[in-house]
Amino acid sequence: MCQFCGVDPAFAAYFDDPANDNNNGAQQEQQSTEGTMPAASGDAPAPNFFRLKPTNKRYQEGGRITTQQLTTFGSSLSPNARVIMGHHGQAYNDAIQRWSPCAVKRALAVVKVTSAEDVRKTIIMCESHGLQFVVKCGGHSPSGASSIENGIVIDLSLMNEVFVKADEKQVVAGGGALASHVIKAAAEYGLACVTGSTSHVGIGGLTLHGGYGYLTGEYGLAVDNIVAAEVVTAKGQIVWANKDENPDLFWCIRGAGNKFGVVTKFIIQAHPVSKSVWGGALTYSGSQVKEVVEALNAWYGKHNIKAAAAVALGKGGDGKAGFTVLPFYDGSEQDAEANFEPLLKLPSTSQNTSSMPYWKINTLSDAPDLIASVPIRFASANIKPQLDVDHIRGALDRLDQLYAEEPEASGTGSLILMVQPDGIMKHHRTDMAFSWRDDHFDVGVAAAFSDAKLEDKMVAWAQEFGKYLSSRGDSYRLYANHSDFGGPSAREYGINYMELNKLKQKWDPDNRFAKL
């Protein structure tokens, strides 16, 4: 056996040993009746994957594994899986590319997995070699939560298969599926899943950490609609998590998923949706702030759970901060126009609305080729209904000041998602790890800037802007998908933070996944 690239027979035997087979039904059944966490492959220390000594000069700089070893490791994975490294040129550059250029990091290798078993092997390989790893689904985290320097990226993007169980109104989606994959598959059966307001985000990050969307008023958050999940744990276990199997892990992943395991498969509750929904874009000048805010409050006061509106504050055609309202209505054009009458009767700078399939309305805000044209960073905020004219005017003033001081940041803005709280408040704060069960509007701040040197300044600006917006909301609360997992975790998980810490000791005591 070649000492530089040969597989250690002990490691190969580790995966073939029935004692380490996590699918051993009798073992799992016995442990289930005893009320203990299932012991699965990876509980015993995995032997080193290769015979090469860590002091050998053939190791990649800063790493503990060689190119030859990673190549050989790839041969142990599923036939269509790939291990991509720097010498693969454009394939490597494509593999580390992310939605925001801020998130690009030089990984030691990107492992494009095609099965839960591939994920299991990769986690065990990283553990046995002391390699850090992250998990990537859609790659939408602007700060790079799905990227890593000199570590391993477990890339789920090839696991994007979607199957619809029409009779049960459920969708089975691979952990690497995008929202668009789920939406279009469900649409063929007249169904829809709760997703965000864009279709190019990964279903994993969106769903596991909340997931506000157009259907939230009626059907809750995306996280509320997880029926079950296949999870690969820090110990290399492949387990199912639902209300009956590993219910504590199921509680954790619904809100703090990226800190407890790799979800390789979702079962998601789907819902009937109108054959055509109504929506589009309405734009208004910042000088109309009083009229627009009052119209939005009048519309929202109708309390129709089938209606929602994403209100973007950003630079308008006149060079000043203004409004773009993206209305949504799950129903006929006639009913929609009656519902949104307070807004539609206002003079607007442009109006483009129509009936369309549900899948299409989720693409209206998508970036071309799934990549942002400039660097972007996020911040989290929230606003308690109703909107206040002076508060929103202050937000527009702050944006105008930024545009004047930093012309390269003219793409910066925020998005206020106005949905009825009915679906959100069907659950209590402690029903799952996601705790924010209130009527507040989620607000995402997006700092977009063409000069990469502005990143630190724009991150600070976005945080301050978020604090200003949240001054009329809950100033403590952070929504992880918009705080971009920057913490503090106590503010992302609220009342559930201490329970998550306790369960972290059970499921990931060595912090192989993101720390709390």
PDB file of N, CA and C in Angstrom, residues 324-382:
ATOM      1  N   THR A 324     -40.419  50.521  -2.441  1.00  0.00           N
ATOM      2  CA  THR A 324     -40.922  49.552  -3.400  1.00  0.00           C
ATOM      3  C   THR A 324     -41.733  48.539  -2.614  1.00  0.00           C
ATOM      4  N   VAL A 325     -43.026  48.469  -2.881  1.00  0.00           N
ATOM      5  CA  VAL A 325     -43.904  47.541  -2.176  1.00  0.00           C
ATOM      6  C   VAL A 325     -44.169  46.349  -3.078  1.00  0.00           C
ATOM      7  N   LEU A 326     -43.881  45.150  -2.555  1.00  0.00           N
ATOM      8  CA  LEU A 326     -44.148  43.906  -3.286  1.00  0.00           C
ATOM      9  C   LEU A 326     -45.358  43.246  -2.636  1.00  0.00           C
ATOM     10  N   PRO A 327     -46.561  43.490  -3.180  1.00  0.00           N
ATOM     11  CA  PRO A 327     -47.765  42.929  -2.562  1.00  0.00           C
ATOM     12  C   PRO A 327     -47.959  41.469  -2.957  1.00  0.00           C
ATOM     13  N   PHE A 328     -48.642  40.730  -2.116  1.00  0.00           N
ATOM     14  CA  PHE A 328     -48.952  39.322  -2.393  1.00  0.00           C
ATOM     15  C   PHE A 328     -50.362  39.035  -1.916  1.00  0.00           C
ATOM     16  N   TYR A 329     -51.092  38.282  -2.749  1.00  0.00           N
ATOM     17  CA  TYR A 329     -52.424  37.846  -2.341  1.00  0.00           C
ATOM     18  C   TYR A 329     -52.686  36.450  -2.889  1.00  0.00           C
ATOM     19  N   ASP A 330     -53.036  35.542  -2.006  1.00  0.00           N
ATOM     20  CA  ASP A 330     -53.337  34.165  -2.393  1.00  0.00           C
ATOM     21  C   ASP A 330     -54.812  34.081  -2.775  1.00  0.00           C
ATOM     22  N   GLY A 331     -55.100  34.530  -3.988  1.00  0.00           N
ATOM     23  CA  GLY A 331     -56.482  34.536  -4.461  1.00  0.00           C
ATOM     24  C   GLY A 331     -56.603  35.288  -5.766  1.00  0.00           C
ATOM     25  N   SER A 332     -57.828  35.629  -6.112  1.00  0.00           N
ATOM     26  CA  SER A 332     -58.107  36.244  -7.417  1.00  0.00           C
ATOM     27  C   SER A 332     -57.622  37.689  -7.472  1.00  0.00           C
ATOM     28  N   GLU A 333     -57.451  38.169  -8.685  1.00  0.00           N
ATOM     29  CA  GLU A 333     -57.031  39.551  -8.888  1.00  0.00           C
ATOM     30  C   GLU A 333     -58.074  40.516  -8.343  1.00  0.00           C
ATOM     31  N   GLN A 334     -59.331  40.178  -8.513  1.00  0.00           N
ATOM     32  CA  GLN A 334     -60.411  41.046  -8.033  1.00  0.00           C
ATOM     33  C   GLN A 334     -60.343  41.182  -6.507  1.00  0.00           C
ATOM     34  N   ASP A 335     -60.198  40.069  -5.811  1.00  0.00           N
ATOM     35  CA  ASP A 335     -60.123  40.106  -4.350  1.00  0.00           C
ATOM     36  C   ASP A 335     -58.842  40.823  -3.895  1.00  0.00           C
ATOM     37  N   ALA A 336     -57.760  40.586  -4.632  1.00  0.00           N
ATOM     38  CA  ALA A 336     -56.486  41.212  -4.264  1.00  0.00           C
ATOM     39  C   ALA A 336     -56.563  42.726  -4.382  1.00  0.00           C
ATOM     40  N   GLU A 337     -57.104  43.205  -5.472  1.00  0.00           N
ATOM     41  CA  GLU A 337     -57.169  44.651  -5.683  1.00  0.00           C
ATOM     42  C   GLU A 337     -58.099  45.316  -4.674  1.00  0.00           C
ATOM     43  N   ALA A 338     -59.137  44.601  -4.272  1.00  0.00           N
ATOM     44  CA  ALA A 338     -60.014  45.148  -3.230  1.00  0.00           C
ATOM     45  C   ALA A 338     -59.276  45.214  -1.892  1.00  0.00           C
ATOM     46  N   ASN A 339     -58.479  44.194  -1.616  1.00  0.00           N
ATOM     47  CA  ASN A 339     -57.741  44.161  -0.363  1.00  0.00           C
ATOM     48  C   ASN A 339     -56.659  45.240  -0.308  1.00  0.00           C
ATOM     49  N   PHE A 340     -55.952  45.443  -1.416  1.00  0.00           N
ATOM     50  CA  PHE A 340     -54.847  46.404  -1.453  1.00  0.00           C
ATOM     51  C   PHE A 340     -55.283  47.786  -1.947  1.00  0.00           C
ATOM     52  N   GLU A 341     -56.588  48.041  -1.928  1.00  0.00           N
ATOM     53  CA  GLU A 341     -57.123  49.312  -2.418  1.00  0.00           C
ATOM     54  C   GLU A 341     -56.474  50.540  -1.779  1.00  0.00           C
ATOM     55  N   PRO A 342     -56.157  50.532  -0.472  1.00  0.00           N
ATOM     56  CA  PRO A 342     -55.513  51.720   0.108  1.00  0.00           C
ATOM     57  C   PRO A 342     -54.191  52.092  -0.563  1.00  0.00           C
ATOM     58  N   LEU A 343     -53.444  51.101  -0.998  1.00  0.00           N
ATOM     59  CA  LEU A 343     -52.173  51.368  -1.680  1.00  0.00           C
ATOM     60  C   LEU A 343     -52.376  51.675  -3.156  1.00  0.00           C
ATOM     61  N   LEU A 344     -53.248  50.904  -3.784  1.00  0.00           N
ATOM     62  CA  LEU A 344     -53.426  51.045  -5.232  1.00  0.00           C
ATOM     63  C   LEU A 344     -54.004  52.401  -5.626  1.00  0.00           C
ATOM     64  N   LYS A 345     -54.712  53.043  -4.737  1.00  0.00           N
ATOM     65  CA  LYS A 345     -55.308  54.331  -5.094  1.00  0.00           C
ATOM     66  C   LYS A 345     -54.307  55.483  -4.957  1.00  0.00           C
ATOM     67  N   LEU A 346     -53.156  55.212  -4.341  1.00  0.00           N
ATOM     68  CA  LEU A 346     -52.135  56.253  -4.237  1.00  0.00           C
ATOM     69  C   LEU A 346     -51.431  56.459  -5.580  1.00  0.00           C
ATOM     70  N   PRO A 347     -51.072  57.680  -5.927  1.00  0.00           N
ATOM     71  CA  PRO A 347     -50.248  57.889  -7.123  1.00  0.00           C
ATOM     72  C   PRO A 347     -48.880  57.256  -6.892  1.00  0.00           C
ATOM     73  N   SER A 348     -48.412  56.499  -7.863  1.00  0.00           N
ATOM     74  CA  SER A 348     -47.137  55.799  -7.726  1.00  0.00           C
ATOM     75  C   SER A 348     -46.213  56.164  -8.877  1.00  0.00           C
ATOM     76  N   THR A 349     -44.925  55.973  -8.664  1.00  0.00           N
ATOM     77  CA  THR A 349     -43.971  56.240  -9.751  1.00  0.00           C
ATOM     78  C   THR A 349     -43.973  55.113 -10.765  1.00  0.00           C
ATOM     79  N   SER A 350     -44.379  53.912 -10.340  1.00  0.00           N
ATOM     80  CA  SER A 350     -44.580  52.798 -11.275  1.00  0.00           C
ATOM     81  C   SER A 350     -45.470  51.760 -10.605  1.00  0.00           C
ATOM     82  N   GLN A 351     -46.186  51.035 -11.423  1.00  0.00           N
ATOM     83  CA  GLN A 351     -47.085  50.004 -10.916  1.00  0.00           C
ATOM     84  C   GLN A 351     -47.100  48.842 -11.896  1.00  0.00           C
ATOM     85  N   ASN A 352     -46.706  47.671 -11.410  1.00  0.00           N
ATOM     86  CA  ASN A 352     -46.641  46.493 -12.263  1.00  0.00           C
ATOM     87  C   ASN A 352     -47.123  45.287 -11.467  1.00  0.00           C
ATOM     88  N   THR A 353     -48.401  45.011 -11.546  1.00  0.00           N
ATOM     89  CA  THR A 353     -48.978  43.893 -10.818  1.00  0.00           C
ATOM     90  C   THR A 353     -49.818  43.050 -11.764  1.00  0.00           C
ATOM     91  N   SER A 354     -49.952  41.784 -11.436  1.00  0.00           N
ATOM     92  CA  SER A 354     -50.754  40.873 -12.253  1.00  0.00           C
ATOM     93  C   SER A 354     -50.931  39.559 -11.518  1.00  0.00           C
ATOM     94  N   SER A 355     -51.764  38.703 -12.067  1.00  0.00           N
ATOM     95  CA  SER A 355     -51.900  37.347 -11.547  1.00  0.00           C
ATOM     96  C   SER A 355     -50.807  36.481 -12.157  1.00  0.00           C
ATOM     97  N   MET A 356     -50.311  35.534 -11.383  1.00  0.00           N
ATOM     98  CA  MET A 356     -49.216  34.669 -11.843  1.00  0.00           C
ATOM     99  C   MET A 356     -49.184  33.422 -10.976  1.00  0.00           C
ATOM    100  N   PRO A 357     -48.500  32.371 -11.409  1.00  0.00           N
ATOM    101  CA  PRO A 357     -48.358  31.185 -10.560  1.00  0.00           C
ATOM    102  C   PRO A 357     -47.565  31.516  -9.296  1.00  0.00           C
ATOM    103  N   TYR A 358     -47.819  30.784  -8.237  1.00  0.00           N
ATOM    104  CA  TYR A 358     -47.119  31.041  -6.979  1.00  0.00           C
ATOM    105  C   TYR A 358     -45.609  30.931  -7.138  1.00  0.00           C
ATOM    106  N   TRP A 359     -45.154  29.948  -7.934  1.00  0.00           N
ATOM    107  CA  TRP A 359     -43.707  29.781  -8.069  1.00  0.00           C
ATOM    108  C   TRP A 359     -43.056  31.027  -8.674  1.00  0.00           C
ATOM    109  N   LYS A 360     -43.788  31.705  -9.561  1.00  0.00           N
ATOM    110  CA  LYS A 360     -43.187  32.852 -10.239  1.00  0.00           C
ATOM    111  C   LYS A 360     -43.033  34.050  -9.315  1.00  0.00           C
ATOM    112  N   ILE A 361     -43.992  34.260  -8.429  1.00  0.00           N
ATOM    113  CA  ILE A 361     -43.918  35.448  -7.565  1.00  0.00           C
ATOM    114  C   ILE A 361     -42.706  35.382  -6.643  1.00  0.00           C
ATOM    115  N   ASN A 362     -42.227  34.177  -6.394  1.00  0.00           N
ATOM    116  CA  ASN A 362     -41.053  34.021  -5.548  1.00  0.00           C
ATOM    117  C   ASN A 362     -39.745  34.257  -6.299  1.00  0.00           C
ATOM    118  N   THR A 363     -39.825  34.509  -7.593  1.00  0.00           N
ATOM    119  CA  THR A 363     -38.610  34.757  -8.378  1.00  0.00           C
ATOM    120  C   THR A 363     -38.399  36.242  -8.670  1.00  0.00           C
ATOM    121  N   LEU A 364     -39.363  37.094  -8.319  1.00  0.00           N
ATOM    122  CA  LEU A 364     -39.306  38.498  -8.724  1.00  0.00           C
ATOM    123  C   LEU A 364     -38.119  39.241  -8.119  1.00  0.00           C
ATOM    124  N   SER A 365     -37.612  38.766  -6.987  1.00  0.00           N
ATOM    125  CA  SER A 365     -36.486  39.437  -6.342  1.00  0.00           C
ATOM    126  C   SER A 365     -35.179  38.665  -6.490  1.00  0.00           C
ATOM    127  N   ASP A 366     -35.175  37.618  -7.298  1.00  0.00           N
ATOM    128  CA  ASP A 366     -33.972  36.804  -7.460  1.00  0.00           C
ATOM    129  C   ASP A 366     -32.861  37.569  -8.172  1.00  0.00           C
ATOM    130  N   ALA A 367     -31.625  37.293  -7.766  1.00  0.00           N
ATOM    131  CA  ALA A 367     -30.463  37.848  -8.457  1.00  0.00           C
ATOM    132  C   ALA A 367     -30.165  36.992  -9.680  1.00  0.00           C
ATOM    133  N   PRO A 368     -29.749  37.598 -10.795  1.00  0.00           N
ATOM    134  CA  PRO A 368     -29.380  36.821 -11.982  1.00  0.00           C
ATOM    135  C   PRO A 368     -28.254  35.850 -11.649  1.00  0.00           C
ATOM    136  N   ASP A 369     -28.361  34.623 -12.155  1.00  0.00           N
ATOM    137  CA  ASP A 369     -27.323  33.608 -11.964  1.00  0.00           C
ATOM    138  C   ASP A 369     -27.057  33.295 -10.490  1.00  0.00           C
ATOM    139  N   LEU A 370     -27.979  33.658  -9.607  1.00  0.00           N
ATOM    140  CA  LEU A 370     -27.900  33.349  -8.181  1.00  0.00           C
ATOM    141  C   LEU A 370     -26.744  34.052  -7.474  1.00  0.00           C
ATOM    142  N   ILE A 371     -26.131  35.029  -8.127  1.00  0.00           N
ATOM    143  CA  ILE A 371     -24.980  35.715  -7.545  1.00  0.00           C
ATOM    144  C   ILE A 371     -25.283  37.209  -7.476  1.00  0.00           C
ATOM    145  N   ALA A 372     -24.998  37.827  -6.319  1.00  0.00           N
ATOM    146  CA  ALA A 372     -25.184  39.267  -6.186  1.00  0.00           C
ATOM    147  C   ALA A 372     -24.111  39.999  -6.990  1.00  0.00           C
ATOM    148  N   SER A 373     -24.471  41.145  -7.536  1.00  0.00           N
ATOM    149  CA  SER A 373     -23.541  41.892  -8.385  1.00  0.00           C
ATOM    150  C   SER A 373     -22.486  42.628  -7.576  1.00  0.00           C
ATOM    151  N   VAL A 374     -22.747  42.878  -6.302  1.00  0.00           N
ATOM    152  CA  VAL A 374     -21.805  43.588  -5.428  1.00  0.00           C
ATOM    153  C   VAL A 374     -21.766  42.889  -4.073  1.00  0.00           C
ATOM    154  N   PRO A 375     -20.740  43.141  -3.257  1.00  0.00           N
ATOM    155  CA  PRO A 375     -20.707  42.567  -1.909  1.00  0.00           C
ATOM    156  C   PRO A 375     -21.904  43.028  -1.081  1.00  0.00           C
ATOM    157  N   ILE A 376     -22.412  42.102  -0.258  1.00  0.00           N
ATOM    158  CA  ILE A 376     -23.582  42.383   0.580  1.00  0.00           C
ATOM    159  C   ILE A 376     -23.343  41.802   1.966  1.00  0.00           C
ATOM    160  N   ARG A 377     -23.753  42.532   2.996  1.00  0.00           N
ATOM    161  CA  ARG A 377     -23.777  42.028   4.359  1.00  0.00           C
ATOM    162  C   ARG A 377     -25.149  42.312   4.958  1.00  0.00           C
ATOM    163  N   PHE A 378     -25.569  41.474   5.903  1.00  0.00           N
ATOM    164  CA  PHE A 378     -26.905  41.561   6.491  1.00  0.00           C
ATOM    165  C   PHE A 378     -26.855  42.077   7.936  1.00  0.00           C
ATOM    166  N   ALA A 379     -28.004  42.546   8.388  1.00  0.00           N
ATOM    167  CA  ALA A 379     -28.253  42.815   9.802  1.00  0.00           C
ATOM    168  C   ALA A 379     -29.736  42.555  10.065  1.00  0.00           C
ATOM    169  N   SER A 380     -30.052  42.278  11.327  1.00  0.00           N
ATOM    170  CA  SER A 380     -31.416  41.910  11.706  1.00  0.00           C
ATOM    171  C   SER A 380     -32.100  43.051  12.443  1.00  0.00           C
ATOM    172  N   ALA A 381     -33.399  43.207  12.175  1.00  0.00           N
ATOM    173  CA  ALA A 381     -34.214  44.197  12.883  1.00  0.00           C
ATOM    174  C   ALA A 381     -35.660  43.710  12.910  1.00  0.00           C
ATOM    175  N   ASN A 382     -36.495  44.416  13.648  1.00  0.00           N
ATOM    176  CA  ASN A 382     -37.919  44.101  13.679  1.00  0.00           C
ATOM    177  C   ASN A 382     -38.684  45.342  14.095  1.00  0.00           C
TER     178      ASN A 382
END
